[in-house]
Amino acid sequence: MGASSRPVRAAGPARPRPTTPAGALAQAHRIAEAVDQAWHTASASDRIEIPLSVVAALAVRTPDNADERAWVATQLTDTDDDGLLGFLRATWQLFAHVRPDLFPRVALLAAPWFTDPAPDRDLLRAVRRVVDATLRAGLHELLDAARYDIDLFGPLLSVLRTRGARAARGQYYTPPDVADLLARFDGGMPQAGERVFEPTAGTGGLLRAAAQAIRDAGGDPRTIRWVALDLDELALATLAVNVIIWDLGPQVLIGHGDVLADDWQDRALRERAETVAVAGRVQQATRALALLRRLDRTDSDLP
Ligand SMILES: C[S@@+](CC[C@H](N)C(=O)[O-])C[C@H]1O[C@@H](n2cnc3c(N)ncnc32)[C@H](O)[C@@H]1O
């Protein structure tokens, strides 16, 4: 989901770039702290889905190419409020278009930019602070150097939530090095076409580690059928974004519900099928509209 247009290398301060897994983890924590501080300094709102949505949009629109990354960073830093809002809306529309199967889960992150036609200027000021803090703390550099090694959203969700609320939810995510060890010692390596199920997935740290173990063993995580479940909708929304960051492939089912109840899987399959069907109809309608416009132009060209 990279941005396109002619890149121009941006001048500006060098941003941190990790060189070791420990450095990458430390940088993910620094980004989380920087975002938390930017958000809470500029806004009294407890709508933490907003900073999560901003970081998620920046992450999925991080280009592979260094010149393009520099160009995107400059554009985002220089744009006005309308430009920022346009970037966020376009990003979530693109997400819905490319991965309608995951959209039921990320809808929580997309909604803030569509429910209100003209969001509050104070809110957009806080959003700008989050964008600047995220880029300054080196999100682009971290993703370029270590996208498969870190879970951006585990630390971010933890820090954005109050300590008390986090403890009440039992949300202390497994550190990546421990998750990596578990993935390597926990039974046999999943093979192409097999199902990997994480019943208390959170932001997906154990899935990330499993995908890395599969890659290290010469396999391809995109061939696995990933199934994840959790009670926490916001964690699941970021897991759906992590699916893109970690390149887990097209066979992903993310359910919201209680592992002790038995209806979550049917519900998740139904939601996914409905969203994919709606996306298909929207795409058909868009194509039909484009055709009509072309015909209309051709008609008006006739003598
Ligand atoms: C300690 S976190 C661990 C997340 C992830 N597995 C990891 O290792 O990083 C536990 C997660 O389990 C989820 N959880 C707790 N009880 C659950 C239940 N009955 N059904 C589904 N998820 C549950 C919580 O919402 C939380 O996200």
Coordinates of C-alpha atoms and ligand atoms in Angstrom, one line a residue:
M1 CA 0.0 0.0 0.0
G2 CA 2.8 2.5 -0.8
A3 CA 2.1 6.0 -1.9
S4 CA 2.8 6.9 -5.5
S5 CA 4.0 10.1 -7.2
R6 CA 7.3 11.5 -8.2
P7 CA 9.7 11.3 -5.1
V8 CA 12.0 14.1 -4.1
R9 CA 14.5 13.4 -1.4
A10 CA 13.6 15.5 1.7
A11 CA 16.2 17.3 3.7
G12 CA 15.8 17.1 7.5
P13 CA 17.3 15.6 10.6
A14 CA 18.5 11.9 10.4
R15 CA 15.9 9.7 12.2
P16 CA 16.9 6.7 14.4
R17 CA 17.3 3.4 12.6
P18 CA 17.7 0.2 14.6
T19 CA 20.5 -2.2 13.8
T20 CA 19.7 -5.1 16.2
P21 CA 16.4 -6.8 17.3
A22 CA 16.9 -5.3 20.8
G23 CA 17.3 -1.9 19.2
A24 CA 14.2 -2.4 17.1
L25 CA 12.2 -3.3 20.2
A26 CA 13.5 -0.3 22.0
Q27 CA 12.6 1.9 19.1
A28 CA 9.0 0.5 19.0
H29 CA 8.7 1.5 22.7
R30 CA 10.2 5.0 22.0
I31 CA 7.6 5.5 19.2
A32 CA 4.8 4.4 21.6
E33 CA 6.0 6.8 24.3
A34 CA 6.4 9.7 21.7
V35 CA 2.8 9.1 20.4
D36 CA 1.3 8.8 23.8
Q37 CA 3.0 12.1 24.9
A38 CA 2.0 13.9 21.6
W39 CA -1.6 12.7 21.9
H40 CA -2.1 13.4 25.6
T41 CA -0.3 16.8 25.4
A42 CA -2.5 18.0 22.6
S43 CA -5.8 16.3 23.5
A44 CA -7.9 15.5 26.6
S45 CA -9.8 12.9 24.7
D46 CA -9.8 9.3 25.7
R47 CA -10.5 8.1 22.1
I48 CA -7.3 6.2 21.8
E49 CA -8.5 4.7 18.5
I50 CA -7.5 8.0 17.0
P51 CA -3.7 7.9 17.6
L52 CA -3.8 4.2 16.9
S53 CA -5.5 4.9 13.6
V54 CA -3.0 7.6 12.7
V55 CA 0.0 5.3 13.4
A56 CA -1.7 2.4 11.5
A57 CA -2.3 4.6 8.5
L58 CA 1.3 5.9 8.5
A59 CA 2.6 2.3 8.9
V60 CA 0.5 0.8 6.0
R61 CA 1.5 3.7 3.7
T62 CA 5.2 3.4 4.3
P63 CA 6.8 2.9 0.9
D64 CA 9.6 0.3 0.4
N65 CA 11.8 2.8 -1.4
A66 CA 13.9 5.3 0.7
D67 CA 13.3 8.3 -1.6
E68 CA 9.6 7.7 -1.6
R69 CA 9.6 7.4 2.2
A70 CA 11.4 10.8 2.5
W71 CA 8.9 12.3 0.0
V72 CA 5.9 11.0 2.0
A73 CA 7.4 12.3 5.3
T74 CA 7.9 15.7 3.8
Q75 CA 4.4 15.8 2.3
L76 CA 2.8 14.8 5.5
T77 CA 4.8 17.3 7.5
D78 CA 4.0 20.2 5.1
T79 CA 0.3 19.5 4.4
D80 CA -2.6 21.4 6.0
D81 CA -5.4 19.9 8.0
D82 CA -7.5 19.1 5.0
G83 CA -4.5 17.3 3.4
L84 CA -4.0 15.3 6.6
L85 CA -7.7 14.3 6.7
G86 CA -7.5 13.4 3.0
F87 CA -4.5 11.2 3.6
L88 CA -6.3 9.3 6.5
R89 CA -9.6 8.9 4.5
A90 CA -7.8 7.7 1.4
T91 CA -5.7 5.2 3.4
W92 CA -8.7 3.5 5.0
Q93 CA -10.6 3.5 1.7
L94 CA -7.6 1.9 0.2
F95 CA -7.5 -0.7 3.0
A96 CA -11.2 -1.5 2.5
H97 CA -10.6 -1.9 -1.3
V98 CA -7.5 -4.1 -1.0
R99 CA -8.5 -6.2 2.1
P100 CA -12.3 -6.1 2.5
D101 CA -11.9 -9.5 4.4
L102 CA -10.1 -7.6 7.2
F103 CA -12.3 -4.6 7.2
P104 CA -14.8 -5.7 9.8
R105 CA -11.9 -5.6 12.3
V106 CA -10.3 -2.3 11.2
A107 CA -13.6 -0.5 10.9
L108 CA -13.0 0.9 14.4
L109 CA -9.8 2.6 13.2
A110 CA -11.4 3.9 9.9
A111 CA -14.6 5.2 11.4
P112 CA -13.3 8.4 13.1
W113 CA -12.5 9.9 9.6
F114 CA -15.8 9.2 8.1
T115 CA -18.4 9.7 10.8
D116 CA -17.9 13.5 11.0
P117 CA -17.7 15.4 7.7
A118 CA -15.7 18.2 9.3
P119 CA -13.7 17.0 12.3
D120 CA -12.9 19.4 15.1
R121 CA -9.8 21.6 14.4
D122 CA -8.4 20.8 17.9
L123 CA -8.6 17.1 17.1
L124 CA -6.7 17.6 13.8
R125 CA -4.1 19.6 15.7
A126 CA -3.6 16.6 18.0
V127 CA -3.5 14.3 14.9
R128 CA -0.7 16.5 13.4
R129 CA 1.3 16.2 16.6
V130 CA 1.0 12.4 16.5
V131 CA 2.1 12.3 12.8
D132 CA 5.1 14.5 13.6
A133 CA 6.1 12.5 16.7
T134 CA 5.7 9.2 14.9
L135 CA 7.8 10.2 12.0
R136 CA 10.5 11.9 14.2
A137 CA 10.8 8.8 16.4
G138 CA 11.6 6.8 13.2
L139 CA 8.5 4.8 12.2
H140 CA 9.6 4.6 8.6
E141 CA 13.2 3.6 9.5
L142 CA 11.9 1.0 12.0
L143 CA 9.6 -0.6 9.4
D144 CA 12.3 -0.6 6.8
A145 CA 14.8 -2.3 9.0
A146 CA 12.7 -4.6 11.1
R147 CA 9.0 -4.8 10.1
Y148 CA 8.9 -8.6 10.7
D149 CA 10.7 -8.4 14.0
I150 CA 8.5 -6.1 16.0
D151 CA 4.9 -5.5 17.0
L152 CA 4.4 -1.8 16.9
F153 CA 0.9 -1.9 18.4
G154 CA 1.5 -4.0 21.5
P155 CA 3.6 -1.3 23.2
L156 CA 1.5 1.5 21.7
L157 CA -1.8 0.0 23.0
S158 CA -0.3 -0.7 26.4
V159 CA 1.0 2.8 26.8
L160 CA -2.1 4.5 25.6
R161 CA -4.2 2.6 28.0
T162 CA -4.1 3.5 31.6
R163 CA -2.1 1.1 33.9
G164 CA -5.3 0.2 35.9
A165 CA -7.4 -0.6 32.8
R166 CA -4.6 -2.6 31.3
A167 CA -4.2 -4.8 34.4
A168 CA -7.9 -5.3 34.6
R169 CA -7.9 -6.7 31.0
G170 CA -4.8 -8.9 31.6
Q171 CA -3.0 -7.2 28.7
Y172 CA 0.6 -7.7 29.1
Y173 CA 1.8 -8.8 25.7
T174 CA 4.5 -11.4 25.3
P175 CA 7.8 -9.7 24.5
P176 CA 9.0 -10.5 21.0
D177 CA 12.2 -12.4 22.1
V178 CA 10.1 -14.7 24.3
A179 CA 7.5 -15.1 21.6
D180 CA 10.3 -16.1 19.1
L181 CA 11.5 -18.7 21.5
L182 CA 8.0 -20.1 22.0
A183 CA 7.5 -20.2 18.3
R184 CA 10.6 -22.3 17.8
F185 CA 10.1 -24.8 20.7
D186 CA 6.3 -25.2 20.5
G187 CA 5.8 -28.4 18.6
G188 CA 6.4 -28.8 14.8
M189 CA 6.6 -26.0 12.3
P190 CA 3.2 -25.3 10.5
Q191 CA 3.2 -26.4 6.9
A192 CA 1.6 -24.8 3.8
G193 CA -2.2 -25.0 4.0
E194 CA -2.2 -25.8 7.8
R195 CA -4.2 -23.7 10.3
V196 CA -2.6 -21.8 13.1
F197 CA -5.0 -20.7 15.8
E198 CA -4.3 -18.0 18.5
P199 CA -7.3 -17.9 20.8
T200 CA -6.1 -14.9 22.9
A201 CA -4.3 -13.1 20.1
G202 CA -4.2 -9.5 21.4
T203 CA -2.2 -7.5 18.8
G204 CA -0.8 -10.7 17.4
G205 CA 2.7 -11.0 18.8
L206 CA 2.7 -14.8 18.8
L207 CA 1.5 -14.9 15.2
R208 CA 4.3 -12.6 14.2
A209 CA 6.8 -14.9 16.0
A210 CA 5.3 -18.0 14.3
A211 CA 5.5 -16.3 10.9
Q212 CA 9.2 -15.5 11.4
A213 CA 9.9 -19.0 12.5
I214 CA 8.2 -20.3 9.3
R215 CA 10.3 -17.9 7.2
D216 CA 13.5 -18.9 9.0
A217 CA 12.7 -22.5 8.2
G218 CA 12.4 -21.7 4.5
G219 CA 8.6 -21.6 4.5
D220 CA 6.1 -18.9 3.5
P221 CA 3.7 -17.5 6.1
R222 CA 1.4 -16.5 3.2
T223 CA 0.5 -20.1 2.7
I224 CA -0.8 -20.6 6.3
R225 CA -4.4 -20.3 7.3
W226 CA -4.2 -17.9 10.3
V227 CA -7.1 -17.7 12.8
A228 CA -7.1 -15.3 15.7
L229 CA -9.5 -14.5 18.4
D230 CA -9.7 -12.0 21.2
L231 CA -12.3 -10.1 23.4
D232 CA -10.5 -6.8 22.8
E233 CA -11.8 -5.1 19.6
L234 CA -9.1 -2.4 19.6
A235 CA -6.3 -5.0 19.9
L236 CA -7.9 -6.9 17.0
A237 CA -8.1 -3.8 14.9
T238 CA -4.3 -3.4 15.2
L239 CA -3.8 -7.1 14.6
A240 CA -5.6 -6.6 11.3
V241 CA -3.1 -3.9 10.4
N242 CA -0.2 -6.1 11.6
V243 CA -1.4 -8.7 9.1
I244 CA -0.4 -6.3 6.3
I245 CA 2.8 -5.2 8.0
W246 CA 3.9 -8.8 8.6
D247 CA 2.7 -10.0 5.2
L248 CA 0.7 -12.9 6.6
G249 CA -1.1 -13.4 3.3
P250 CA -4.7 -13.7 2.2
Q251 CA -6.0 -16.5 4.4
V252 CA -6.7 -14.7 7.7
L253 CA -9.8 -14.9 9.9
I254 CA -9.9 -12.6 12.9
G255 CA -12.8 -13.2 15.3
H256 CA -14.1 -11.0 18.0
G257 CA -15.5 -12.9 21.0
D258 CA -14.9 -15.2 23.9
V259 CA -12.9 -18.4 23.3
L260 CA -15.1 -20.1 25.8
A261 CA -18.3 -19.3 23.8
D262 CA -18.8 -21.3 20.6
D263 CA -20.4 -18.8 18.2
W264 CA -17.5 -16.5 17.4
Q265 CA -16.2 -18.4 14.3
D266 CA -19.6 -18.5 12.5
R267 CA -20.0 -14.8 13.3
A268 CA -16.5 -13.9 12.0
L269 CA -17.1 -15.9 8.8
R270 CA -20.4 -14.2 8.2
E271 CA -19.1 -10.7 8.8
R272 CA -16.2 -11.4 6.5
A273 CA -18.4 -12.8 3.7
E274 CA -20.8 -9.8 4.0
T275 CA -18.0 -7.2 3.8
V276 CA -16.3 -9.0 0.9
A277 CA -19.7 -9.1 -0.9
V278 CA -20.4 -5.4 -0.3
A279 CA -16.8 -4.5 -1.5
G280 CA -17.4 -6.5 -4.6
R281 CA -20.7 -4.6 -5.3
V282 CA -19.0 -1.3 -4.7
Q283 CA -16.2 -2.2 -7.1
Q284 CA -18.8 -3.3 -9.8
A285 CA -20.7 0.0 -9.3
T286 CA -17.4 2.0 -9.6
R287 CA -16.5 0.2 -12.8
A288 CA -20.1 0.8 -14.2
L289 CA -19.9 4.5 -13.3
A290 CA -16.5 4.8 -15.0
L291 CA -17.9 3.1 -18.2
L292 CA -21.0 5.4 -18.2
R293 CA -18.7 8.5 -17.8
R294 CA -16.6 7.3 -20.8
L295 CA -19.7 6.7 -22.9
D296 CA -21.0 10.1 -21.9
R297 CA -17.8 11.7 -23.0
T298 CA -17.8 9.8 -26.3
D299 CA -21.5 10.9 -26.9
S300 CA -20.7 14.5 -26.4
D301 CA -17.7 14.2 -28.8
L302 CA -20.1 13.0 -31.6
P303 CA -20.9 15.7 -34.2
Ligands
LIG1 C1 -1.8 -11.4 28.1 S1 -2.6 -10.9 26.6 C2 -1.7 -11.9 25.5 C3 -1.8 -11.5 24.0 C4 -0.9 -12.3 23.1 N1 -1.3 -13.7 23.1 C5 0.5 -12.2 23.4 O1 1.1 -13.2 23.9 O2 1.1 -11.2 23.3 C6 -4.1 -11.8 26.8 C7 -5.2 -11.5 25.8 O3 -6.2 -12.5 26.0 C8 -7.5 -11.9 25.8 N2 -8.5 -12.7 26.4 C9 -8.7 -13.0 27.7 N3 -9.7 -13.8 28.0 C10 -10.2 -14.1 26.7 C11 -11.3 -15.0 26.3 N4 -12.1 -15.6 27.2 N5 -11.5 -15.1 25.0 C12 -10.7 -14.4 24.1 N6 -9.7 -13.6 24.4 C13 -9.4 -13.5 25.7 C14 -7.3 -10.5 26.3 O4 -8.3 -9.6 25.8 C15 -5.9 -10.2 25.9 O5 -5.8 -9.5 24.7

